[in-house]
Coordinates of C-alpha atoms and ligand atoms in Angstrom, one line a residue:
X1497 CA 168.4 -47.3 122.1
X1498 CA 169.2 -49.7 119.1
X1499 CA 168.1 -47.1 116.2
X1500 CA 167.4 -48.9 113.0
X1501 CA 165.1 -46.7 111.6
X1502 CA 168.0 -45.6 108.7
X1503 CA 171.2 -45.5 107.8
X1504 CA 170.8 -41.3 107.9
X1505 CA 170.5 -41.6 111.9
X1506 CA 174.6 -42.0 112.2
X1507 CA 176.6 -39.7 114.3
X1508 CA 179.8 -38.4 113.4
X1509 CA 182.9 -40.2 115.0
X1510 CA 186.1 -39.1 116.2
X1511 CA 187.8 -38.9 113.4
X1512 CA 185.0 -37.3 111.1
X1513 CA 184.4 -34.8 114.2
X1514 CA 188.4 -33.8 113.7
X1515 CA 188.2 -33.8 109.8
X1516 CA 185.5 -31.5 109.8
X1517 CA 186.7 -29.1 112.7
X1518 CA 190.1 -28.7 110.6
X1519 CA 188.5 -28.8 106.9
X1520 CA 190.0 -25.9 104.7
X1521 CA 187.2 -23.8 103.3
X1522 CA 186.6 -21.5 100.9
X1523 CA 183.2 -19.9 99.0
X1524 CA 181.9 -23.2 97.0
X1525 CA 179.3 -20.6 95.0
X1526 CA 182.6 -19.0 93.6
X1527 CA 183.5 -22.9 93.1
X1528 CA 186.5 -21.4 95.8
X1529 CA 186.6 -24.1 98.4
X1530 CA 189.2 -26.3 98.4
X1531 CA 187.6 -29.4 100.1
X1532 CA 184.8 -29.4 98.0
X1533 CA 186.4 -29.5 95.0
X1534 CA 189.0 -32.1 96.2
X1535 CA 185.2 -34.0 97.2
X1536 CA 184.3 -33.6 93.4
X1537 CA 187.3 -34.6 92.0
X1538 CA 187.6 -38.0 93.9
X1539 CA 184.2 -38.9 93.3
X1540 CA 184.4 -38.2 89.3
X1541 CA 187.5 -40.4 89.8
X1542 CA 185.8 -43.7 91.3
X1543 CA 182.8 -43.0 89.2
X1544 CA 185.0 -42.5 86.0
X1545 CA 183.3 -39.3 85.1
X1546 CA 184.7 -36.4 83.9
X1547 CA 183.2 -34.1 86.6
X1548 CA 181.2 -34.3 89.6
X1549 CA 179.0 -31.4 91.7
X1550 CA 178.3 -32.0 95.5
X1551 CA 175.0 -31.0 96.1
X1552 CA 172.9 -31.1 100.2
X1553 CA 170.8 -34.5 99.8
X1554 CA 170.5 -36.9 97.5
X1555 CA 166.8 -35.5 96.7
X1556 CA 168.2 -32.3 95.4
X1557 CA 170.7 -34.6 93.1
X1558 CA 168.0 -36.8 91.4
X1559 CA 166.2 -33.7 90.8
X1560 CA 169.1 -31.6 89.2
X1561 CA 169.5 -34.6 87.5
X1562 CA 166.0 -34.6 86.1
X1563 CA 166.2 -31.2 85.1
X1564 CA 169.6 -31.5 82.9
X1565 CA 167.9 -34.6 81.1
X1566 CA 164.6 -33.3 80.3
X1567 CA 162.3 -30.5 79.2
X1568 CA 158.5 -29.7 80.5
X1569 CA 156.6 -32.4 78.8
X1570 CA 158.6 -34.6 78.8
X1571 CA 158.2 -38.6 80.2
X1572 CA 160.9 -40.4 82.4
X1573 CA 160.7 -43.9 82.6
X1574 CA 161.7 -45.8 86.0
X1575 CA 160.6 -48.7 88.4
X1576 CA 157.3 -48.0 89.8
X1577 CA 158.9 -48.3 93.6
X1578 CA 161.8 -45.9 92.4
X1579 CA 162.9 -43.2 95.2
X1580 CA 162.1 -40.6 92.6
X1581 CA 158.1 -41.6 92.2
X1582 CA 157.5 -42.4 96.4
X1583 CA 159.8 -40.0 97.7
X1584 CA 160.4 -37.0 96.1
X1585 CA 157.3 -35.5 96.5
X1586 CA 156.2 -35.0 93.0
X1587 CA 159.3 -32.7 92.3
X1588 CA 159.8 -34.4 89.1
X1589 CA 156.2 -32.5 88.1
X1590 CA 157.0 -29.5 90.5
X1591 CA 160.2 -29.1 89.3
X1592 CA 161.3 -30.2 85.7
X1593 CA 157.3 -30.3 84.9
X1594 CA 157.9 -34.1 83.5
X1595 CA 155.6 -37.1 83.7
X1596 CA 157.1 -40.4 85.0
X1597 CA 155.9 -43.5 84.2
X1598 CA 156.4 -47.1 86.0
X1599 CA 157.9 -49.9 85.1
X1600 CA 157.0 -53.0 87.6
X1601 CA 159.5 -55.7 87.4
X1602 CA 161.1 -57.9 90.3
X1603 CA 163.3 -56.5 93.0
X1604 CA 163.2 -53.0 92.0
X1605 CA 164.9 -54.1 88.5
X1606 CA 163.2 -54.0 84.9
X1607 CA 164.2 -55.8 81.8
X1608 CA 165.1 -54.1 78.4
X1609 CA 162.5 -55.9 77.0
X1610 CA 160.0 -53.9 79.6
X1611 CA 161.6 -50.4 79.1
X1612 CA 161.2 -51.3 74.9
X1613 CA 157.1 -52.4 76.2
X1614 CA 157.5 -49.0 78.0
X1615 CA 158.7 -46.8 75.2
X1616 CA 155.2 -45.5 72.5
X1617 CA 155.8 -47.0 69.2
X1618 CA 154.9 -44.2 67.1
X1619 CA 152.3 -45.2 64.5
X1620 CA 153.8 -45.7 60.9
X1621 CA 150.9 -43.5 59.5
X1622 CA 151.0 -40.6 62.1
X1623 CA 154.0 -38.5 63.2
X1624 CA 156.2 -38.8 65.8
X1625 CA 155.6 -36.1 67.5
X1626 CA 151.9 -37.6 68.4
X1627 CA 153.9 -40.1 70.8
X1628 CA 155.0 -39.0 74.3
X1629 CA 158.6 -38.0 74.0
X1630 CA 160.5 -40.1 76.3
X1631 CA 163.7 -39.0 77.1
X1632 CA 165.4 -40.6 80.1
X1633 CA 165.0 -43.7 82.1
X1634 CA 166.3 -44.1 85.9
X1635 CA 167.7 -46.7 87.5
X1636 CA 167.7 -47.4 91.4
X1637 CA 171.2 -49.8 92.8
X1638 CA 170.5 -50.4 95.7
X1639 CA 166.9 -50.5 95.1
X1640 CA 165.2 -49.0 98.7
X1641 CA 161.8 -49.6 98.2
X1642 CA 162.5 -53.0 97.5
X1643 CA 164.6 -54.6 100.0
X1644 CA 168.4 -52.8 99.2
X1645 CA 168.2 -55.2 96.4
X1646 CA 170.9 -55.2 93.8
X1647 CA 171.2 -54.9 90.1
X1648 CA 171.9 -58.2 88.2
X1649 CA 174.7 -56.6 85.9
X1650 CA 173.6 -58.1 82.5
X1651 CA 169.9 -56.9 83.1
X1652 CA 171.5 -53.5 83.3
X1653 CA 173.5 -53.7 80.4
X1654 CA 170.6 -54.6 78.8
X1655 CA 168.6 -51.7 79.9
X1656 CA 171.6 -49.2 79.1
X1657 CA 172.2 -50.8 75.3
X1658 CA 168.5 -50.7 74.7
X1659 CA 168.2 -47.0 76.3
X1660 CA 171.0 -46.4 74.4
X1661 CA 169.6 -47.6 70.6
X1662 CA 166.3 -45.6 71.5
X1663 CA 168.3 -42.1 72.1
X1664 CA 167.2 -42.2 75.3
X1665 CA 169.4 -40.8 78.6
X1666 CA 170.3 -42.5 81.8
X1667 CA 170.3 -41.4 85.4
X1668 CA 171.7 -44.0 88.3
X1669 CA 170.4 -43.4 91.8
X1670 CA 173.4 -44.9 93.4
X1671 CA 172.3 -43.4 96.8
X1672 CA 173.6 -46.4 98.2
X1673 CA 175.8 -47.6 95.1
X1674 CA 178.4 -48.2 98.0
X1675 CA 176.8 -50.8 99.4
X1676 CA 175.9 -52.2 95.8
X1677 CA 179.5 -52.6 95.2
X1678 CA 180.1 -54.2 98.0
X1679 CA 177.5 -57.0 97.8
X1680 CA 179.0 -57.9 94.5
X1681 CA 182.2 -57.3 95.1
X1682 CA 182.8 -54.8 91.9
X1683 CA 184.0 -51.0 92.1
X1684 CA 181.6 -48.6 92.5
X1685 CA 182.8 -47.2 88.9
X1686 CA 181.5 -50.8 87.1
X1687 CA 177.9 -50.0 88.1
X1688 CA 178.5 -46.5 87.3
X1689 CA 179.4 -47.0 83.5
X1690 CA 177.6 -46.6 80.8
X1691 CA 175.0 -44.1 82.8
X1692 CA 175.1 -40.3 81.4
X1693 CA 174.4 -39.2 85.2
X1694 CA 175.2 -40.7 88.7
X1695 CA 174.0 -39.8 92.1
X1696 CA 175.8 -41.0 95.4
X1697 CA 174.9 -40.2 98.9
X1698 CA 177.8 -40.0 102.2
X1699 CA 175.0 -39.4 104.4
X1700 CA 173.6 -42.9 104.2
X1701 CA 175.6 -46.6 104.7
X1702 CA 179.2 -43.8 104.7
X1703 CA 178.1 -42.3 107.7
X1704 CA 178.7 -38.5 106.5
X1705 CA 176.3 -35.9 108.0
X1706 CA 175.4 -34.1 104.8
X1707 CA 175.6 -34.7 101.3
X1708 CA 175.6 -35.9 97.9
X1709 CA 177.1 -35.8 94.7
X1710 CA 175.9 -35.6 90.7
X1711 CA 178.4 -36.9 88.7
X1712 CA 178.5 -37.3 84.7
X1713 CA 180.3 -35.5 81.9
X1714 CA 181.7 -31.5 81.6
X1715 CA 178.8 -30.3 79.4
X1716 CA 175.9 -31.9 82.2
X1717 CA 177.9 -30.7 85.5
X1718 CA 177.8 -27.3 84.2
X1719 CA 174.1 -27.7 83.5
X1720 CA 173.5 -29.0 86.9
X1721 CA 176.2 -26.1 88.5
X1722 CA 173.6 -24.0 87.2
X1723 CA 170.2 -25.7 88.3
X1724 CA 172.3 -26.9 91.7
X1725 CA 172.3 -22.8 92.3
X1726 CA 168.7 -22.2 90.7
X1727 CA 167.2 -24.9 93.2
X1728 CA 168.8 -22.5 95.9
X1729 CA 171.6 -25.5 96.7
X1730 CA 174.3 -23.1 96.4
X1731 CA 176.3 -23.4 100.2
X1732 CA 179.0 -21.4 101.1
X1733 CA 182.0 -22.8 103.1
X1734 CA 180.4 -26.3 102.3
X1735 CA 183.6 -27.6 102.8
X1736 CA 183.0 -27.9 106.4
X1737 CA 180.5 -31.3 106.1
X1738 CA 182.5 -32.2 102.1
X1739 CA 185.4 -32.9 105.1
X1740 CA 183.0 -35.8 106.2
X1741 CA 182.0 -37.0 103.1
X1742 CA 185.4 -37.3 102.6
X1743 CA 186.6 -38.9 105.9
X1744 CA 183.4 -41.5 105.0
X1745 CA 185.2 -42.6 101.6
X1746 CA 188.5 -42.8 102.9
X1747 CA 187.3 -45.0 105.8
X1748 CA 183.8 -46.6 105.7
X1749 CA 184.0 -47.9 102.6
X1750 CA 185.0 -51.8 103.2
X1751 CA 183.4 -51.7 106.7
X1752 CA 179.5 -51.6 104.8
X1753 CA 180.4 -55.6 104.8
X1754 CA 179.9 -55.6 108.3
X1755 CA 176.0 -53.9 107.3
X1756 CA 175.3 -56.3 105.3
X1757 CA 176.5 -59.6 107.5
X1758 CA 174.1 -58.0 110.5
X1759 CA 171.5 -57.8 108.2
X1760 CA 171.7 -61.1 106.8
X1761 CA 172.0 -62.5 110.4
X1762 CA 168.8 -60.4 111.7
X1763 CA 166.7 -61.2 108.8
X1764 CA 167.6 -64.9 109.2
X1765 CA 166.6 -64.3 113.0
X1766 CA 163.9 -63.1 113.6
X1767 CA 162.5 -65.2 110.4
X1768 CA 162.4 -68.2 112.9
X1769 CA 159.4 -66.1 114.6
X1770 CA 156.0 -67.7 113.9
X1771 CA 154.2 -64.3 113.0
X1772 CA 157.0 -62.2 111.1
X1773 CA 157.5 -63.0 107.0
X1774 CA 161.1 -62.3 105.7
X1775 CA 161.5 -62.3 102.2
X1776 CA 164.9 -63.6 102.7
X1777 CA 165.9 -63.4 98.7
X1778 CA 165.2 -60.0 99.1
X1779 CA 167.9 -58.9 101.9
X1780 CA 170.9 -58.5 100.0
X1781 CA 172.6 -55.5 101.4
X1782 CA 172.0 -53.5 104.8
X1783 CA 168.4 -53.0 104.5
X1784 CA 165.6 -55.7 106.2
X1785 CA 161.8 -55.3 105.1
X1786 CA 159.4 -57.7 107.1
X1787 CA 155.7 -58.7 107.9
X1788 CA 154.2 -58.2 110.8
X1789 CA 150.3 -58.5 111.3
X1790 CA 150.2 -54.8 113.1
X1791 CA 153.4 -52.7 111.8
X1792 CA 152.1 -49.9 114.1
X1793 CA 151.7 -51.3 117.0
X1794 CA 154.4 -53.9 116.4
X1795 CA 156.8 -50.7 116.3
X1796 CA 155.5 -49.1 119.3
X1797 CA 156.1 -52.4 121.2
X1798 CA 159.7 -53.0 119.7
X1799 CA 160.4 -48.9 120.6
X1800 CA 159.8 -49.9 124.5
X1801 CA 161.7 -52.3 124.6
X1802 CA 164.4 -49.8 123.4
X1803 CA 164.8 -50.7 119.2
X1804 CA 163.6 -48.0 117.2
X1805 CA 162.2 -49.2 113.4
X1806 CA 160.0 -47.7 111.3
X1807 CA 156.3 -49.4 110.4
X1808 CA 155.7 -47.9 106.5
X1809 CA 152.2 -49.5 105.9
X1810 CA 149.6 -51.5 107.3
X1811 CA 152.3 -55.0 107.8
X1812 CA 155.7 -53.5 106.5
X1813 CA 158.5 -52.8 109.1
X1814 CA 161.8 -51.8 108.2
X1815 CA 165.1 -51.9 110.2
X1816 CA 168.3 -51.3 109.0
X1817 CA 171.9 -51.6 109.7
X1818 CA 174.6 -49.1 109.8
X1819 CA 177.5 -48.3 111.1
X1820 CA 176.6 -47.1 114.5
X1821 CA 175.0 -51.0 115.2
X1822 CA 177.4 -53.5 116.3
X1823 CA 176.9 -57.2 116.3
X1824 CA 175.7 -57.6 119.6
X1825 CA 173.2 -54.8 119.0
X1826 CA 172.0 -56.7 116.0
X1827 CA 171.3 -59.5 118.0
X1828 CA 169.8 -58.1 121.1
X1829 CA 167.7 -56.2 118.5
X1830 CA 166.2 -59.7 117.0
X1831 CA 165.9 -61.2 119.8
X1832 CA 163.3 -58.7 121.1
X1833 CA 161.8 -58.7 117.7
X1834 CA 161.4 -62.6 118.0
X1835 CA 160.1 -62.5 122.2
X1836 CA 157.6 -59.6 120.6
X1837 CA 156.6 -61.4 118.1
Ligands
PLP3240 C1 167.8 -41.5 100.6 C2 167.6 -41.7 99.1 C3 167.6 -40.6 98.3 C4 167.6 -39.2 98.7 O1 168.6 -38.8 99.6 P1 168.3 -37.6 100.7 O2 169.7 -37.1 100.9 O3 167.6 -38.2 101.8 O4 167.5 -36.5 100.0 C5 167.5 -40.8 96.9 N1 167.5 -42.1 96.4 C6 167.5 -43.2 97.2 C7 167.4 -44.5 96.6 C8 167.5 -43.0 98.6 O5 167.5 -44.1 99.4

């Protein structure tokens, strides 16, 4: 089975497998275990934060994140295809009790001048508090929902000065930030800067099993210690899978390249196929979205011929590449694609 449903589907190598069985542990409520703090520590480090709070999924850190930013009433403003409006369930209502609003904008990015379209302009004759009170805009690098597209770096600055001029906080969701730095060839610290908060997953293009981390400045990682524990995310010897994540920085780092040349080579693939539409602008990283007249039973076909993707809609398919796919994979996998098709 070629399994390119996600980069979550990975199994733990060797070497992980060893990490893990000989991780030093310790009670991470009592912020006691060794290996999660050493985690915490080298992420603040390559995020250039001050601090940094490892956290189960990547869910759980947007929506700590949420909650240190805002209060109930509140409006967050992000792309309309952001991870936080699909796929988190309405937490950000459930949780924090805020309203999010969408910005649309190509490729999972938006321009300053759409988040200052975004933002009320209070009326000169009423008062301010008439206006919804937006106080924190997210931002998605790599964008999921659209293609693992990355951020053009001066549209972001832009976003972050005019973010910044309005009062306004800043969350990344840098799930796959990894892979962001990669494509562009910065450190995963660049695309981090300027933000107030940062989340970063090691259970996606890393490999890890389990986990993510929060990362911003003293004063919000002790807010979000507290909320991390209130949203019942406090694990004990958690040091056990933080030994993965850090096995998955230390070595799967550089090797996302690879990810990101099978993608590129599948997309361009199965793109020769009369009846599939890549939008090949869009596939800059290790994730492929393409058009299929029947994504359902296009799927079902592909899965018995052994290559496991996932239909999300009525003519969207989605594969993606990770770690456990090799080269040849990738190409056996397109070329049933192509002979289905
Ligand atoms: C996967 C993902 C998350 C959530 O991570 P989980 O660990 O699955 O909860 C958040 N944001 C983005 C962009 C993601 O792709």
């Amino acid at each position: 089975m070629i399994d390119l449903r996600s980069d979550t589907v990975t199994q733990p190598s060797d070497g992980m497998r060893d990490a893990i069985a000989n991780a030093q542990v310790g009670d991470d409520v009592y912020h006691d275990d060794p290996t999660v703090n050493a985690l915490e520590r080298m992420v603040a480090d390559m995020l250039g934060t001050d601090d940094a709070v490892y956290v189960p999924t990547g869910t759980m850190s947007n929506q700590i994140a949420l909650r240190v930013h805002t209060q109930p009433g509140d409006t967050v403003l992000l792309h309309t295809a952001a991870h936080i409006a699909r796929h988190e369930l309405g937490g950000a209502a459930h949780n924090s009790g805020v309203t999010l609003k969408g910005i649309g904008g190509e490729q999972g990015a938006f321009t300053a001048g759409q988040l200052l379209e975004a933002v009320p302009t209070p009326h000169p004759a009423l008062p301010a508090h008439l206006f919804d009170p937006v106080t924190l805009v997210c931002v998605e690098n790599t964008h999921n929902d659209a293609g693992g597209t990355v951020w053009n770096r001066e549209q972001m600055a832009g976003v972050l000065d005019a973010a910044k001029d309005l009062g306004i906080a800043t969350h990344l969701d840098g799930a796959r930030l990894w892979n962001a730095a990669v494509a562009t060839g910065t450190s995963v610290g660049d695309l981090a800067s300027g933000f107030d908060t940062v989340n970063v997953c090691f259970s996606k293009g890393l490999g890890a099993p389990v986990g993510s981390a929060l990362a911003g400045t003293h004063t919000m990682i002790k807010q979000a210690r507290r909320f991390k524990q209130i949203f019942g995310g406090g694990f004990r010897q958690a040091g056990l899978l933080a030994a993965g994540a850090i096995y998955a920085l230390e070595n799967n780092r550089s090797r996302i390249a690879d990810d990101h040349t099978n993608a590129r080579f599948f997309a361009e693939t199965i793109d020769t196929a009369a009846s599939v539409r890549v939008d090949l602008a869009a596939v800059q990283t290790n994730l492929v979205y393409f058009d299929v007249p029947d994504a359902s039973s296009f799927v079902d076909e592909c899965l018995a011929e052994d290559v496991s993707m996932l239909a999300l809609g009525q003519s969207s398919v989605r594969a993606v590449f990770h770690l456990d796919v090799s080269h040849e994979q990738t190409a056996a996998a397109a070329q049933v694609v192509c002979a289905i098709a």
